[in-house]
Amino acid sequence: MEKKQTAGPGKFVAYAYKLYNDKTGDLLFETPADAPDVMVYGVSDDVVPGLIEAMKGLAEGDKFSVTLPPEAAFGPRYEENVVSLDREIFVRDGQLVAEVTVGAELPMMTQEGFMVKGRVLEITDKAVKMDFNHPFAGLTVRFDGEIDTVRDAT
């Protein structure tokens, strides 16, 4: 019988999970049933570090559950990442653009030319207050999931 491949350096890993706020138990995110997240273990840089470690050595069909503090998940919240921007930045043809609504997540460009996302917190006559922290920053979170596929990366 062929030994199942396990998650480790250089392996393609597909995985599905539910993400919870560990303090409240609220469901924050769930991967769609037909679209698991994927990564190349040890190469993909957009995966939460603590989650990568929790999947190490797991094979197809294995389940995982890991609770991570902010530092190992989405990072701490930084108040300096909440900023008020001049409302005029968001005005076209004399009107506030339709996408700018409280709660909307907007792509923005830094002075250095980097793309960042910010969430609109408040709109006043003079400013648009935005939060550039990750939406889950500062939270202790729990990932409950299952490994869908492990194979050599191609």
Short mmCIF file of N, CA, C and O in Angstrom, two decimals, residues 2-138:
data_model
loop_
_atom_site.label_atom_id
_atom_site.label_comp_id
_atom_site.label_asym_id
_atom_site.label_seq_id
_atom_site.Cartn_x
_atom_site.Cartn_y
_atom_site.Cartn_z
N GLU A 2 0.55 2.20 -0.86
CA GLU A 2 1.34 3.42 -0.98
C GLU A 2 1.10 4.34 0.22
O GLU A 2 -0.03 4.55 0.63
N LYS A 3 2.20 4.83 0.79
CA LYS A 3 2.12 5.73 1.94
C LYS A 3 1.58 7.09 1.48
O LYS A 3 2.00 7.62 0.46
N LYS A 4 0.66 7.63 2.25
CA LYS A 4 0.11 8.95 1.93
C LYS A 4 1.20 10.01 2.08
O LYS A 4 2.01 9.95 3.00
N GLN A 5 1.16 10.99 1.17
CA GLN A 5 2.09 12.12 1.29
C GLN A 5 1.62 13.03 2.42
O GLN A 5 0.42 13.14 2.69
N THR A 6 2.58 13.66 3.08
CA THR A 6 2.23 14.55 4.19
C THR A 6 2.69 15.97 3.90
O THR A 6 3.64 16.19 3.14
N ALA A 7 2.00 16.93 4.52
CA ALA A 7 2.32 18.34 4.35
C ALA A 7 3.71 18.63 4.89
O ALA A 7 4.03 18.29 6.03
N GLY A 8 4.53 19.22 4.05
CA GLY A 8 5.89 19.57 4.42
C GLY A 8 6.51 20.39 3.30
O GLY A 8 5.86 20.66 2.29
N PRO A 9 7.76 20.78 3.47
CA PRO A 9 8.42 21.66 2.50
C PRO A 9 8.28 21.18 1.05
O PRO A 9 8.52 20.02 0.74
N GLY A 10 7.82 22.10 0.20
CA GLY A 10 7.70 21.84 -1.23
C GLY A 10 6.46 21.09 -1.66
O GLY A 10 6.26 20.83 -2.84
N LYS A 11 5.60 20.73 -0.74
CA LYS A 11 4.37 19.99 -1.09
C LYS A 11 3.23 20.96 -1.40
O LYS A 11 3.08 22.00 -0.74
N PHE A 12 2.43 20.62 -2.39
CA PHE A 12 1.19 21.34 -2.67
C PHE A 12 0.17 20.83 -1.66
O PHE A 12 -0.01 19.62 -1.50
N VAL A 13 -0.49 21.75 -0.96
CA VAL A 13 -1.47 21.37 0.05
C VAL A 13 -2.76 22.15 -0.20
O VAL A 13 -2.74 23.37 -0.32
N ALA A 14 -3.87 21.43 -0.33
CA ALA A 14 -5.20 22.04 -0.40
C ALA A 14 -5.89 21.72 0.92
O ALA A 14 -5.83 20.59 1.40
N TYR A 15 -6.55 22.74 1.50
CA TYR A 15 -7.14 22.56 2.82
C TYR A 15 -8.38 23.45 2.95
O TYR A 15 -8.46 24.53 2.39
N ALA A 16 -9.34 22.95 3.70
CA ALA A 16 -10.56 23.70 3.97
C ALA A 16 -10.64 23.94 5.47
O ALA A 16 -10.16 23.13 6.26
N TYR A 17 -11.23 25.08 5.85
CA TYR A 17 -11.30 25.38 7.28
C TYR A 17 -12.42 26.35 7.59
O TYR A 17 -12.96 27.02 6.73
N LYS A 18 -12.72 26.39 8.88
CA LYS A 18 -13.58 27.43 9.45
C LYS A 18 -12.71 28.20 10.43
O LYS A 18 -11.91 27.60 11.16
N LEU A 19 -12.87 29.52 10.41
CA LEU A 19 -12.08 30.39 11.28
C LEU A 19 -13.02 31.04 12.28
O LEU A 19 -14.03 31.63 11.89
N TYR A 20 -12.69 30.90 13.56
CA TYR A 20 -13.54 31.43 14.64
C TYR A 20 -12.80 32.46 15.47
O TYR A 20 -11.59 32.36 15.66
N ASN A 21 -13.55 33.43 16.01
CA ASN A 21 -13.04 34.29 17.06
C ASN A 21 -13.01 33.41 18.30
O ASN A 21 -14.07 32.96 18.77
N ASP A 22 -11.84 33.13 18.84
CA ASP A 22 -11.74 32.18 19.94
C ASP A 22 -12.44 32.69 21.20
O ASP A 22 -12.95 31.90 21.99
N LYS A 23 -12.49 34.00 21.38
CA LYS A 23 -13.09 34.57 22.59
C LYS A 23 -14.62 34.47 22.56
O LYS A 23 -15.25 34.10 23.55
N THR A 24 -15.23 34.78 21.39
CA THR A 24 -16.69 34.81 21.31
C THR A 24 -17.29 33.56 20.68
O THR A 24 -18.49 33.31 20.82
N GLY A 25 -16.47 32.81 19.95
CA GLY A 25 -16.97 31.64 19.23
C GLY A 25 -17.60 31.98 17.90
O GLY A 25 -18.06 31.10 17.17
N ASP A 26 -17.63 33.28 17.54
CA ASP A 26 -18.24 33.70 16.27
C ASP A 26 -17.45 33.17 15.08
O ASP A 26 -16.22 33.21 15.08
N LEU A 27 -18.17 32.68 14.07
CA LEU A 27 -17.55 32.26 12.82
C LEU A 27 -17.14 33.50 12.05
O LEU A 27 -17.97 34.37 11.77
N LEU A 28 -15.86 33.62 11.71
CA LEU A 28 -15.34 34.79 10.99
C LEU A 28 -15.24 34.54 9.50
O LEU A 28 -15.42 35.45 8.69
N PHE A 29 -14.91 33.30 9.13
CA PHE A 29 -14.68 32.98 7.72
C PHE A 29 -14.76 31.47 7.55
O PHE A 29 -14.42 30.71 8.46
N GLU A 30 -15.20 31.06 6.37
CA GLU A 30 -15.23 29.64 6.03
C GLU A 30 -14.87 29.49 4.57
O GLU A 30 -15.38 30.22 3.72
N THR A 31 -13.96 28.56 4.27
CA THR A 31 -13.64 28.33 2.87
C THR A 31 -14.85 27.69 2.20
O THR A 31 -15.53 26.86 2.81
N PRO A 32 -15.14 28.08 0.96
CA PRO A 32 -16.26 27.44 0.25
C PRO A 32 -16.00 25.94 0.10
O PRO A 32 -14.85 25.53 -0.12
N ALA A 33 -17.05 25.13 0.20
CA ALA A 33 -16.91 23.67 0.15
C ALA A 33 -16.23 23.20 -1.13
O ALA A 33 -15.47 22.24 -1.11
N ASP A 34 -16.46 23.90 -2.23
CA ASP A 34 -15.90 23.47 -3.50
C ASP A 34 -14.61 24.21 -3.88
O ASP A 34 -14.11 24.07 -4.99
N ALA A 35 -14.08 25.01 -2.96
CA ALA A 35 -12.88 25.79 -3.27
C ALA A 35 -11.95 25.90 -2.06
O ALA A 35 -11.86 26.94 -1.43
N PRO A 36 -11.25 24.80 -1.73
CA PRO A 36 -10.33 24.87 -0.60
C PRO A 36 -9.19 25.86 -0.88
O PRO A 36 -8.89 26.15 -2.04
N ASP A 37 -8.59 26.37 0.18
CA ASP A 37 -7.39 27.19 0.03
C ASP A 37 -6.25 26.28 -0.39
O ASP A 37 -6.25 25.08 -0.06
N VAL A 38 -5.26 26.84 -1.07
CA VAL A 38 -4.12 26.06 -1.51
C VAL A 38 -2.82 26.81 -1.18
O VAL A 38 -2.81 28.04 -1.08
N MET A 39 -1.76 26.05 -1.03
CA MET A 39 -0.44 26.64 -0.82
C MET A 39 0.61 25.64 -1.24
O MET A 39 0.35 24.44 -1.36
N VAL A 40 1.82 26.14 -1.46
CA VAL A 40 2.99 25.29 -1.56
C VAL A 40 3.68 25.47 -0.22
O VAL A 40 4.11 26.58 0.13
N TYR A 41 3.74 24.39 0.55
CA TYR A 41 4.23 24.43 1.92
C TYR A 41 5.66 24.97 1.97
O TYR A 41 6.55 24.50 1.27
N GLY A 42 5.83 26.01 2.78
CA GLY A 42 7.13 26.61 2.95
C GLY A 42 7.50 27.63 1.88
O GLY A 42 8.53 28.27 1.97
N VAL A 43 6.66 27.78 0.87
CA VAL A 43 6.93 28.71 -0.23
C VAL A 43 5.90 29.84 -0.24
O VAL A 43 6.26 31.01 -0.33
N SER A 44 4.61 29.49 -0.17
CA SER A 44 3.55 30.50 -0.20
C SER A 44 3.70 31.41 1.01
O SER A 44 3.81 30.94 2.14
N ASP A 45 3.70 32.72 0.79
CA ASP A 45 3.92 33.65 1.90
C ASP A 45 2.64 34.34 2.38
O ASP A 45 2.69 35.23 3.20
N ASP A 46 1.50 33.90 1.88
CA ASP A 46 0.25 34.54 2.27
C ASP A 46 -0.59 33.65 3.20
O ASP A 46 -1.79 33.81 3.30
N VAL A 47 0.07 32.72 3.89
CA VAL A 47 -0.62 31.82 4.82
C VAL A 47 -0.17 32.16 6.24
O VAL A 47 1.01 32.40 6.49
N VAL A 48 -1.11 32.19 7.16
CA VAL A 48 -0.83 32.48 8.56
C VAL A 48 0.23 31.50 9.07
O VAL A 48 0.06 30.28 8.95
N PRO A 49 1.34 32.02 9.65
CA PRO A 49 2.45 31.15 10.07
C PRO A 49 2.03 30.02 11.02
O PRO A 49 2.44 28.88 10.85
N GLY A 50 1.20 30.31 12.00
CA GLY A 50 0.77 29.28 12.94
C GLY A 50 -0.07 28.20 12.30
O GLY A 50 -0.06 27.05 12.74
N LEU A 51 -0.77 28.55 11.23
CA LEU A 51 -1.58 27.57 10.51
C LEU A 51 -0.68 26.62 9.73
O LEU A 51 -0.92 25.41 9.71
N ILE A 52 0.37 27.14 9.14
CA ILE A 52 1.32 26.30 8.41
C ILE A 52 1.89 25.25 9.35
O ILE A 52 1.92 24.06 9.03
N GLU A 53 2.32 25.67 10.53
CA GLU A 53 2.91 24.76 11.50
C GLU A 53 1.90 23.69 11.93
O GLU A 53 2.25 22.52 12.11
N ALA A 54 0.62 24.07 12.07
CA ALA A 54 -0.42 23.13 12.50
C ALA A 54 -0.66 22.03 11.47
O ALA A 54 -1.10 20.93 11.81
N MET A 55 -0.37 22.31 10.20
CA MET A 55 -0.62 21.33 9.14
C MET A 55 0.59 20.44 8.85
O MET A 55 0.47 19.46 8.13
N LYS A 56 1.73 20.76 9.43
CA LYS A 56 2.96 20.01 9.16
C LYS A 56 2.77 18.53 9.49
O LYS A 56 2.29 18.18 10.57
N GLY A 57 3.10 17.68 8.54
CA GLY A 57 3.03 16.23 8.75
C GLY A 57 1.65 15.62 8.57
O GLY A 57 1.50 14.41 8.68
N LEU A 58 0.64 16.45 8.26
CA LEU A 58 -0.71 15.91 8.07
C LEU A 58 -0.89 15.40 6.64
O LEU A 58 -0.28 15.90 5.71
N ALA A 59 -1.77 14.41 6.50
CA ALA A 59 -2.03 13.80 5.19
C ALA A 59 -3.48 14.06 4.79
O ALA A 59 -4.30 14.55 5.59
N GLU A 60 -3.78 13.75 3.55
CA GLU A 60 -5.14 13.90 3.01
C GLU A 60 -6.15 13.26 3.96
O GLU A 60 -5.97 12.13 4.41
N GLY A 61 -7.21 14.03 4.30
CA GLY A 61 -8.26 13.53 5.18
C GLY A 61 -8.03 13.82 6.65
O GLY A 61 -8.95 13.71 7.46
N ASP A 62 -6.79 14.19 7.02
CA ASP A 62 -6.51 14.52 8.42
C ASP A 62 -7.16 15.85 8.80
O ASP A 62 -7.22 16.78 7.99
N LYS A 63 -7.64 15.91 10.02
CA LYS A 63 -8.26 17.14 10.54
C LYS A 63 -7.25 17.88 11.41
O LYS A 63 -6.33 17.27 11.95
N PHE A 64 -7.46 19.19 11.52
CA PHE A 64 -6.60 19.99 12.40
C PHE A 64 -7.45 21.03 13.11
O PHE A 64 -8.51 21.44 12.63
N SER A 65 -6.99 21.41 14.29
CA SER A 65 -7.60 22.48 15.05
C SER A 65 -6.47 23.18 15.79
O SER A 65 -5.68 22.53 16.47
N VAL A 66 -6.38 24.49 15.60
CA VAL A 66 -5.31 25.23 16.25
C VAL A 66 -5.83 26.60 16.66
O VAL A 66 -6.56 27.25 15.91
N THR A 67 -5.50 27.00 17.89
CA THR A 67 -5.85 28.32 18.39
C THR A 67 -4.58 29.15 18.39
O THR A 67 -3.55 28.71 18.89
N LEU A 68 -4.68 30.34 17.77
CA LEU A 68 -3.50 31.19 17.60
C LEU A 68 -3.73 32.58 18.16
O LEU A 68 -4.76 33.19 17.90
N PRO A 69 -2.73 33.08 18.92
CA PRO A 69 -2.80 34.47 19.39
C PRO A 69 -2.57 35.41 18.20
O PRO A 69 -2.09 34.98 17.14
N PRO A 70 -2.87 36.69 18.36
CA PRO A 70 -2.69 37.64 17.25
C PRO A 70 -1.31 37.58 16.61
O PRO A 70 -1.18 37.64 15.39
N GLU A 71 -0.27 37.42 17.41
CA GLU A 71 1.11 37.43 16.89
C GLU A 71 1.38 36.28 15.93
O GLU A 71 2.23 36.39 15.06
N ALA A 72 0.68 35.16 16.07
CA ALA A 72 0.88 34.00 15.20
C ALA A 72 -0.19 33.90 14.12
O ALA A 72 -0.17 32.98 13.31
N ALA A 73 -1.11 34.86 14.12
CA ALA A 73 -2.21 34.80 13.16
C ALA A 73 -2.21 36.06 12.28
O ALA A 73 -1.42 36.18 11.35
N PHE A 74 -3.06 37.03 12.60
CA PHE A 74 -3.24 38.21 11.74
C PHE A 74 -2.59 39.46 12.30
O PHE A 74 -2.78 40.56 11.78
N GLY A 75 -1.79 39.29 13.35
CA GLY A 75 -1.04 40.40 13.91
C GLY A 75 -1.84 41.23 14.90
O GLY A 75 -3.06 41.12 14.98
N PRO A 76 -1.14 42.08 15.64
CA PRO A 76 -1.83 42.97 16.59
C PRO A 76 -2.51 44.11 15.85
O PRO A 76 -2.21 44.38 14.69
N ARG A 77 -3.44 44.76 16.53
CA ARG A 77 -4.08 45.98 15.98
C ARG A 77 -3.18 47.16 16.31
O ARG A 77 -2.71 47.29 17.43
N TYR A 78 -2.96 48.00 15.34
CA TYR A 78 -2.19 49.21 15.54
C TYR A 78 -3.09 50.41 15.32
O TYR A 78 -3.65 50.58 14.23
N GLU A 79 -3.23 51.24 16.35
CA GLU A 79 -4.09 52.43 16.24
C GLU A 79 -3.59 53.39 15.16
O GLU A 79 -4.37 54.08 14.54
N GLU A 80 -2.25 53.40 14.91
CA GLU A 80 -1.73 54.29 13.88
C GLU A 80 -2.15 53.85 12.46
O GLU A 80 -1.97 54.60 11.50
N ASN A 81 -2.73 52.65 12.34
CA ASN A 81 -3.27 52.20 11.05
C ASN A 81 -4.70 52.65 10.82
O ASN A 81 -5.31 52.30 9.82
N VAL A 82 -5.25 53.40 11.77
CA VAL A 82 -6.57 54.02 11.61
C VAL A 82 -6.32 55.50 11.32
O VAL A 82 -5.76 56.21 12.16
N VAL A 83 -6.68 55.92 10.11
CA VAL A 83 -6.35 57.28 9.67
C VAL A 83 -7.56 57.97 9.06
O VAL A 83 -8.45 57.33 8.52
N SER A 84 -7.54 59.29 9.17
CA SER A 84 -8.55 60.11 8.50
C SER A 84 -7.93 60.71 7.26
O SER A 84 -6.88 61.35 7.33
N LEU A 85 -8.55 60.48 6.13
CA LEU A 85 -8.07 60.99 4.85
C LEU A 85 -9.01 62.08 4.36
O LEU A 85 -10.22 62.01 4.59
N ASP A 86 -8.46 63.04 3.66
CA ASP A 86 -9.26 64.13 3.11
C ASP A 86 -10.35 63.56 2.20
O ASP A 86 -10.08 62.77 1.30
N ARG A 87 -11.58 63.96 2.46
CA ARG A 87 -12.73 63.48 1.69
C ARG A 87 -12.55 63.71 0.19
O ARG A 87 -13.02 62.91 -0.63
N GLU A 88 -11.83 64.77 -0.18
CA GLU A 88 -11.64 65.12 -1.59
C GLU A 88 -10.95 63.99 -2.38
O GLU A 88 -11.15 63.88 -3.59
N ILE A 89 -10.17 63.16 -1.69
CA ILE A 89 -9.50 62.03 -2.34
C ILE A 89 -10.54 61.11 -2.99
O ILE A 89 -10.27 60.49 -4.01
N PHE A 90 -11.73 61.06 -2.41
CA PHE A 90 -12.76 60.10 -2.83
C PHE A 90 -13.87 60.74 -3.68
O PHE A 90 -14.89 60.12 -3.92
N VAL A 91 -13.65 61.98 -4.10
CA VAL A 91 -14.68 62.71 -4.86
C VAL A 91 -14.31 62.69 -6.35
O VAL A 91 -13.18 62.97 -6.73
N ARG A 92 -15.29 62.36 -7.19
CA ARG A 92 -15.15 62.42 -8.65
C ARG A 92 -16.35 63.19 -9.18
O ARG A 92 -17.48 62.91 -8.78
N ASP A 93 -16.09 64.13 -10.04
CA ASP A 93 -17.17 64.96 -10.64
C ASP A 93 -18.06 65.56 -9.57
O ASP A 93 -19.29 65.60 -9.71
N GLY A 94 -17.44 66.00 -8.47
CA GLY A 94 -18.17 66.68 -7.40
C GLY A 94 -18.95 65.78 -6.46
O GLY A 94 -19.61 66.26 -5.55
N GLN A 95 -18.89 64.46 -6.67
CA GLN A 95 -19.65 63.52 -5.84
C GLN A 95 -18.71 62.49 -5.20
O GLN A 95 -17.72 62.09 -5.81
N LEU A 96 -19.07 62.07 -3.99
CA LEU A 96 -18.35 60.98 -3.34
C LEU A 96 -18.60 59.73 -4.19
O LEU A 96 -19.75 59.43 -4.54
N VAL A 97 -17.55 59.00 -4.55
CA VAL A 97 -17.74 57.80 -5.39
C VAL A 97 -18.59 56.78 -4.64
O VAL A 97 -18.51 56.65 -3.41
N ALA A 98 -19.42 56.07 -5.39
CA ALA A 98 -20.44 55.17 -4.82
C ALA A 98 -19.83 54.09 -3.93
O ALA A 98 -20.45 53.64 -2.96
N GLU A 99 -18.60 53.65 -4.24
CA GLU A 99 -17.97 52.56 -3.47
C GLU A 99 -17.63 52.97 -2.04
O GLU A 99 -17.41 52.13 -1.18
N VAL A 100 -17.56 54.27 -1.79
CA VAL A 100 -17.15 54.75 -0.46
C VAL A 100 -18.37 54.79 0.46
O VAL A 100 -19.14 55.74 0.47
N THR A 101 -18.54 53.69 1.19
CA THR A 101 -19.62 53.57 2.16
C THR A 101 -19.03 52.98 3.43
O THR A 101 -18.02 52.26 3.39
N VAL A 102 -19.65 53.25 4.56
CA VAL A 102 -19.17 52.70 5.83
C VAL A 102 -19.19 51.18 5.75
O VAL A 102 -20.18 50.58 5.33
N GLY A 103 -18.06 50.57 6.11
CA GLY A 103 -17.92 49.11 6.07
C GLY A 103 -17.27 48.60 4.80
O GLY A 103 -16.82 47.46 4.75
N ALA A 104 -17.21 49.43 3.76
CA ALA A 104 -16.62 49.00 2.49
C ALA A 104 -15.11 48.81 2.65
O ALA A 104 -14.45 49.54 3.37
N GLU A 105 -14.58 47.82 1.95
CA GLU A 105 -13.14 47.59 1.91
C GLU A 105 -12.65 48.13 0.58
O GLU A 105 -13.13 47.71 -0.48
N LEU A 106 -11.72 49.08 0.63
CA LEU A 106 -11.27 49.76 -0.58
C LEU A 106 -9.78 49.55 -0.82
O LEU A 106 -8.98 49.64 0.12
N PRO A 107 -9.38 49.31 -2.07
CA PRO A 107 -7.96 49.27 -2.38
C PRO A 107 -7.41 50.69 -2.44
O PRO A 107 -8.03 51.58 -3.00
N MET A 108 -6.27 50.90 -1.81
CA MET A 108 -5.63 52.21 -1.79
C MET A 108 -4.15 52.03 -2.13
O MET A 108 -3.62 50.94 -2.05
N MET A 109 -3.50 53.11 -2.49
CA MET A 109 -2.08 53.08 -2.84
C MET A 109 -1.32 53.92 -1.82
O MET A 109 -1.71 55.05 -1.52
N THR A 110 -0.23 53.37 -1.29
CA THR A 110 0.61 54.14 -0.36
C THR A 110 1.47 55.12 -1.16
O THR A 110 1.57 55.01 -2.39
N GLN A 111 2.10 56.05 -0.45
CA GLN A 111 3.00 57.00 -1.11
C GLN A 111 4.14 56.28 -1.81
O GLN A 111 4.68 56.78 -2.80
N GLU A 112 4.49 55.09 -1.32
CA GLU A 112 5.59 54.32 -1.91
C GLU A 112 5.12 53.47 -3.08
O GLU A 112 5.91 52.76 -3.70
N GLY A 113 3.80 53.50 -3.38
CA GLY A 113 3.27 52.75 -4.51
C GLY A 113 2.79 51.35 -4.20
O GLY A 113 2.54 50.57 -5.10
N PHE A 114 2.66 51.02 -2.91
CA PHE A 114 2.18 49.69 -2.54
C PHE A 114 0.65 49.70 -2.43
O PHE A 114 0.06 50.65 -1.92
N MET A 115 0.02 48.62 -2.88
CA MET A 115 -1.42 48.47 -2.77
C MET A 115 -1.76 47.96 -1.37
O MET A 115 -1.16 46.99 -0.90
N VAL A 116 -2.68 48.63 -0.70
CA VAL A 116 -3.16 48.20 0.62
C VAL A 116 -4.68 48.28 0.61
O VAL A 116 -5.27 49.00 -0.20
N LYS A 117 -5.31 47.51 1.48
CA LYS A 117 -6.76 47.57 1.62
C LYS A 117 -7.10 48.24 2.94
O LYS A 117 -6.46 47.99 3.95
N GLY A 118 -8.12 49.08 2.89
CA GLY A 118 -8.60 49.74 4.09
C GLY A 118 -10.11 49.64 4.18
O GLY A 118 -10.80 49.58 3.17
N ARG A 119 -10.62 49.59 5.40
CA ARG A 119 -12.06 49.52 5.64
C ARG A 119 -12.55 50.89 6.07
O ARG A 119 -11.97 51.51 6.96
N VAL A 120 -13.61 51.36 5.44
CA VAL A 120 -14.18 52.67 5.77
C VAL A 120 -14.93 52.57 7.10
O VAL A 120 -15.83 51.74 7.25
N LEU A 121 -14.52 53.40 8.06
CA LEU A 121 -15.15 53.40 9.38
C LEU A 121 -16.19 54.51 9.52
O LEU A 121 -17.20 54.33 10.19
N GLU A 122 -15.89 55.67 8.92
CA GLU A 122 -16.73 56.84 9.13
C GLU A 122 -16.54 57.81 7.97
O GLU A 122 -15.44 57.94 7.44
N ILE A 123 -17.61 58.48 7.59
CA ILE A 123 -17.56 59.49 6.53
C ILE A 123 -18.15 60.77 7.10
O ILE A 123 -19.28 60.78 7.60
N THR A 124 -17.37 61.86 7.02
CA THR A 124 -17.86 63.17 7.47
C THR A 124 -17.78 64.15 6.30
O THR A 124 -17.37 63.78 5.20
N ASP A 125 -18.16 65.40 6.56
CA ASP A 125 -18.11 66.42 5.52
C ASP A 125 -16.68 66.67 5.04
O ASP A 125 -16.47 67.12 3.92
N LYS A 126 -15.71 66.41 5.91
CA LYS A 126 -14.32 66.76 5.59
C LYS A 126 -13.39 65.56 5.40
O LYS A 126 -12.35 65.69 4.76
N ALA A 127 -13.74 64.41 5.97
CA ALA A 127 -12.79 63.29 5.98
C ALA A 127 -13.48 61.94 5.83
O ALA A 127 -14.69 61.80 6.07
N VAL A 128 -12.67 60.96 5.44
CA VAL A 128 -13.07 59.56 5.43
C VAL A 128 -12.10 58.83 6.35
O VAL A 128 -10.89 58.82 6.11
N LYS A 129 -12.63 58.27 7.45
CA LYS A 129 -11.81 57.56 8.42
C LYS A 129 -11.71 56.10 7.97
O LYS A 129 -12.72 55.45 7.74
N MET A 130 -10.45 55.63 7.86
CA MET A 130 -10.22 54.27 7.36
C MET A 130 -9.32 53.49 8.31
O MET A 130 -8.44 54.05 8.95
N ASP A 131 -9.55 52.18 8.34
CA ASP A 131 -8.76 51.26 9.15
C ASP A 131 -7.98 50.36 8.20
O ASP A 131 -8.56 49.61 7.42
N PHE A 132 -6.63 50.46 8.28
CA PHE A 132 -5.78 49.66 7.42
C PHE A 132 -5.22 48.42 8.13
O PHE A 132 -4.34 47.74 7.61
N ASN A 133 -5.74 48.11 9.33
CA ASN A 133 -5.40 46.85 9.99
C ASN A 133 -6.11 45.72 9.27
O ASN A 133 -7.16 45.92 8.65
N HIS A 134 -5.57 44.50 9.36
CA HIS A 134 -6.30 43.33 8.85
C HIS A 134 -7.60 43.25 9.64
O HIS A 134 -7.63 43.54 10.84
N PRO A 135 -8.71 42.87 9.00
CA PRO A 135 -10.00 42.80 9.73
C PRO A 135 -9.96 41.93 10.98
O PRO A 135 -10.72 42.15 11.92
N PHE A 136 -9.07 40.92 11.03
CA PHE A 136 -9.00 40.03 12.19
C PHE A 136 -7.80 40.35 13.08
O PHE A 136 -7.48 39.58 13.99
N ALA A 137 -7.11 41.47 12.83
CA ALA A 137 -5.96 41.86 13.65
C ALA A 137 -6.38 42.01 15.10
O ALA A 137 -7.47 42.50 15.40
N GLY A 138 -5.52 41.58 16.00
CA GLY A 138 -5.78 41.71 17.43
C GLY A 138 -6.63 40.59 18.02
O GLY A 138 -6.82 40.54 19.23
#
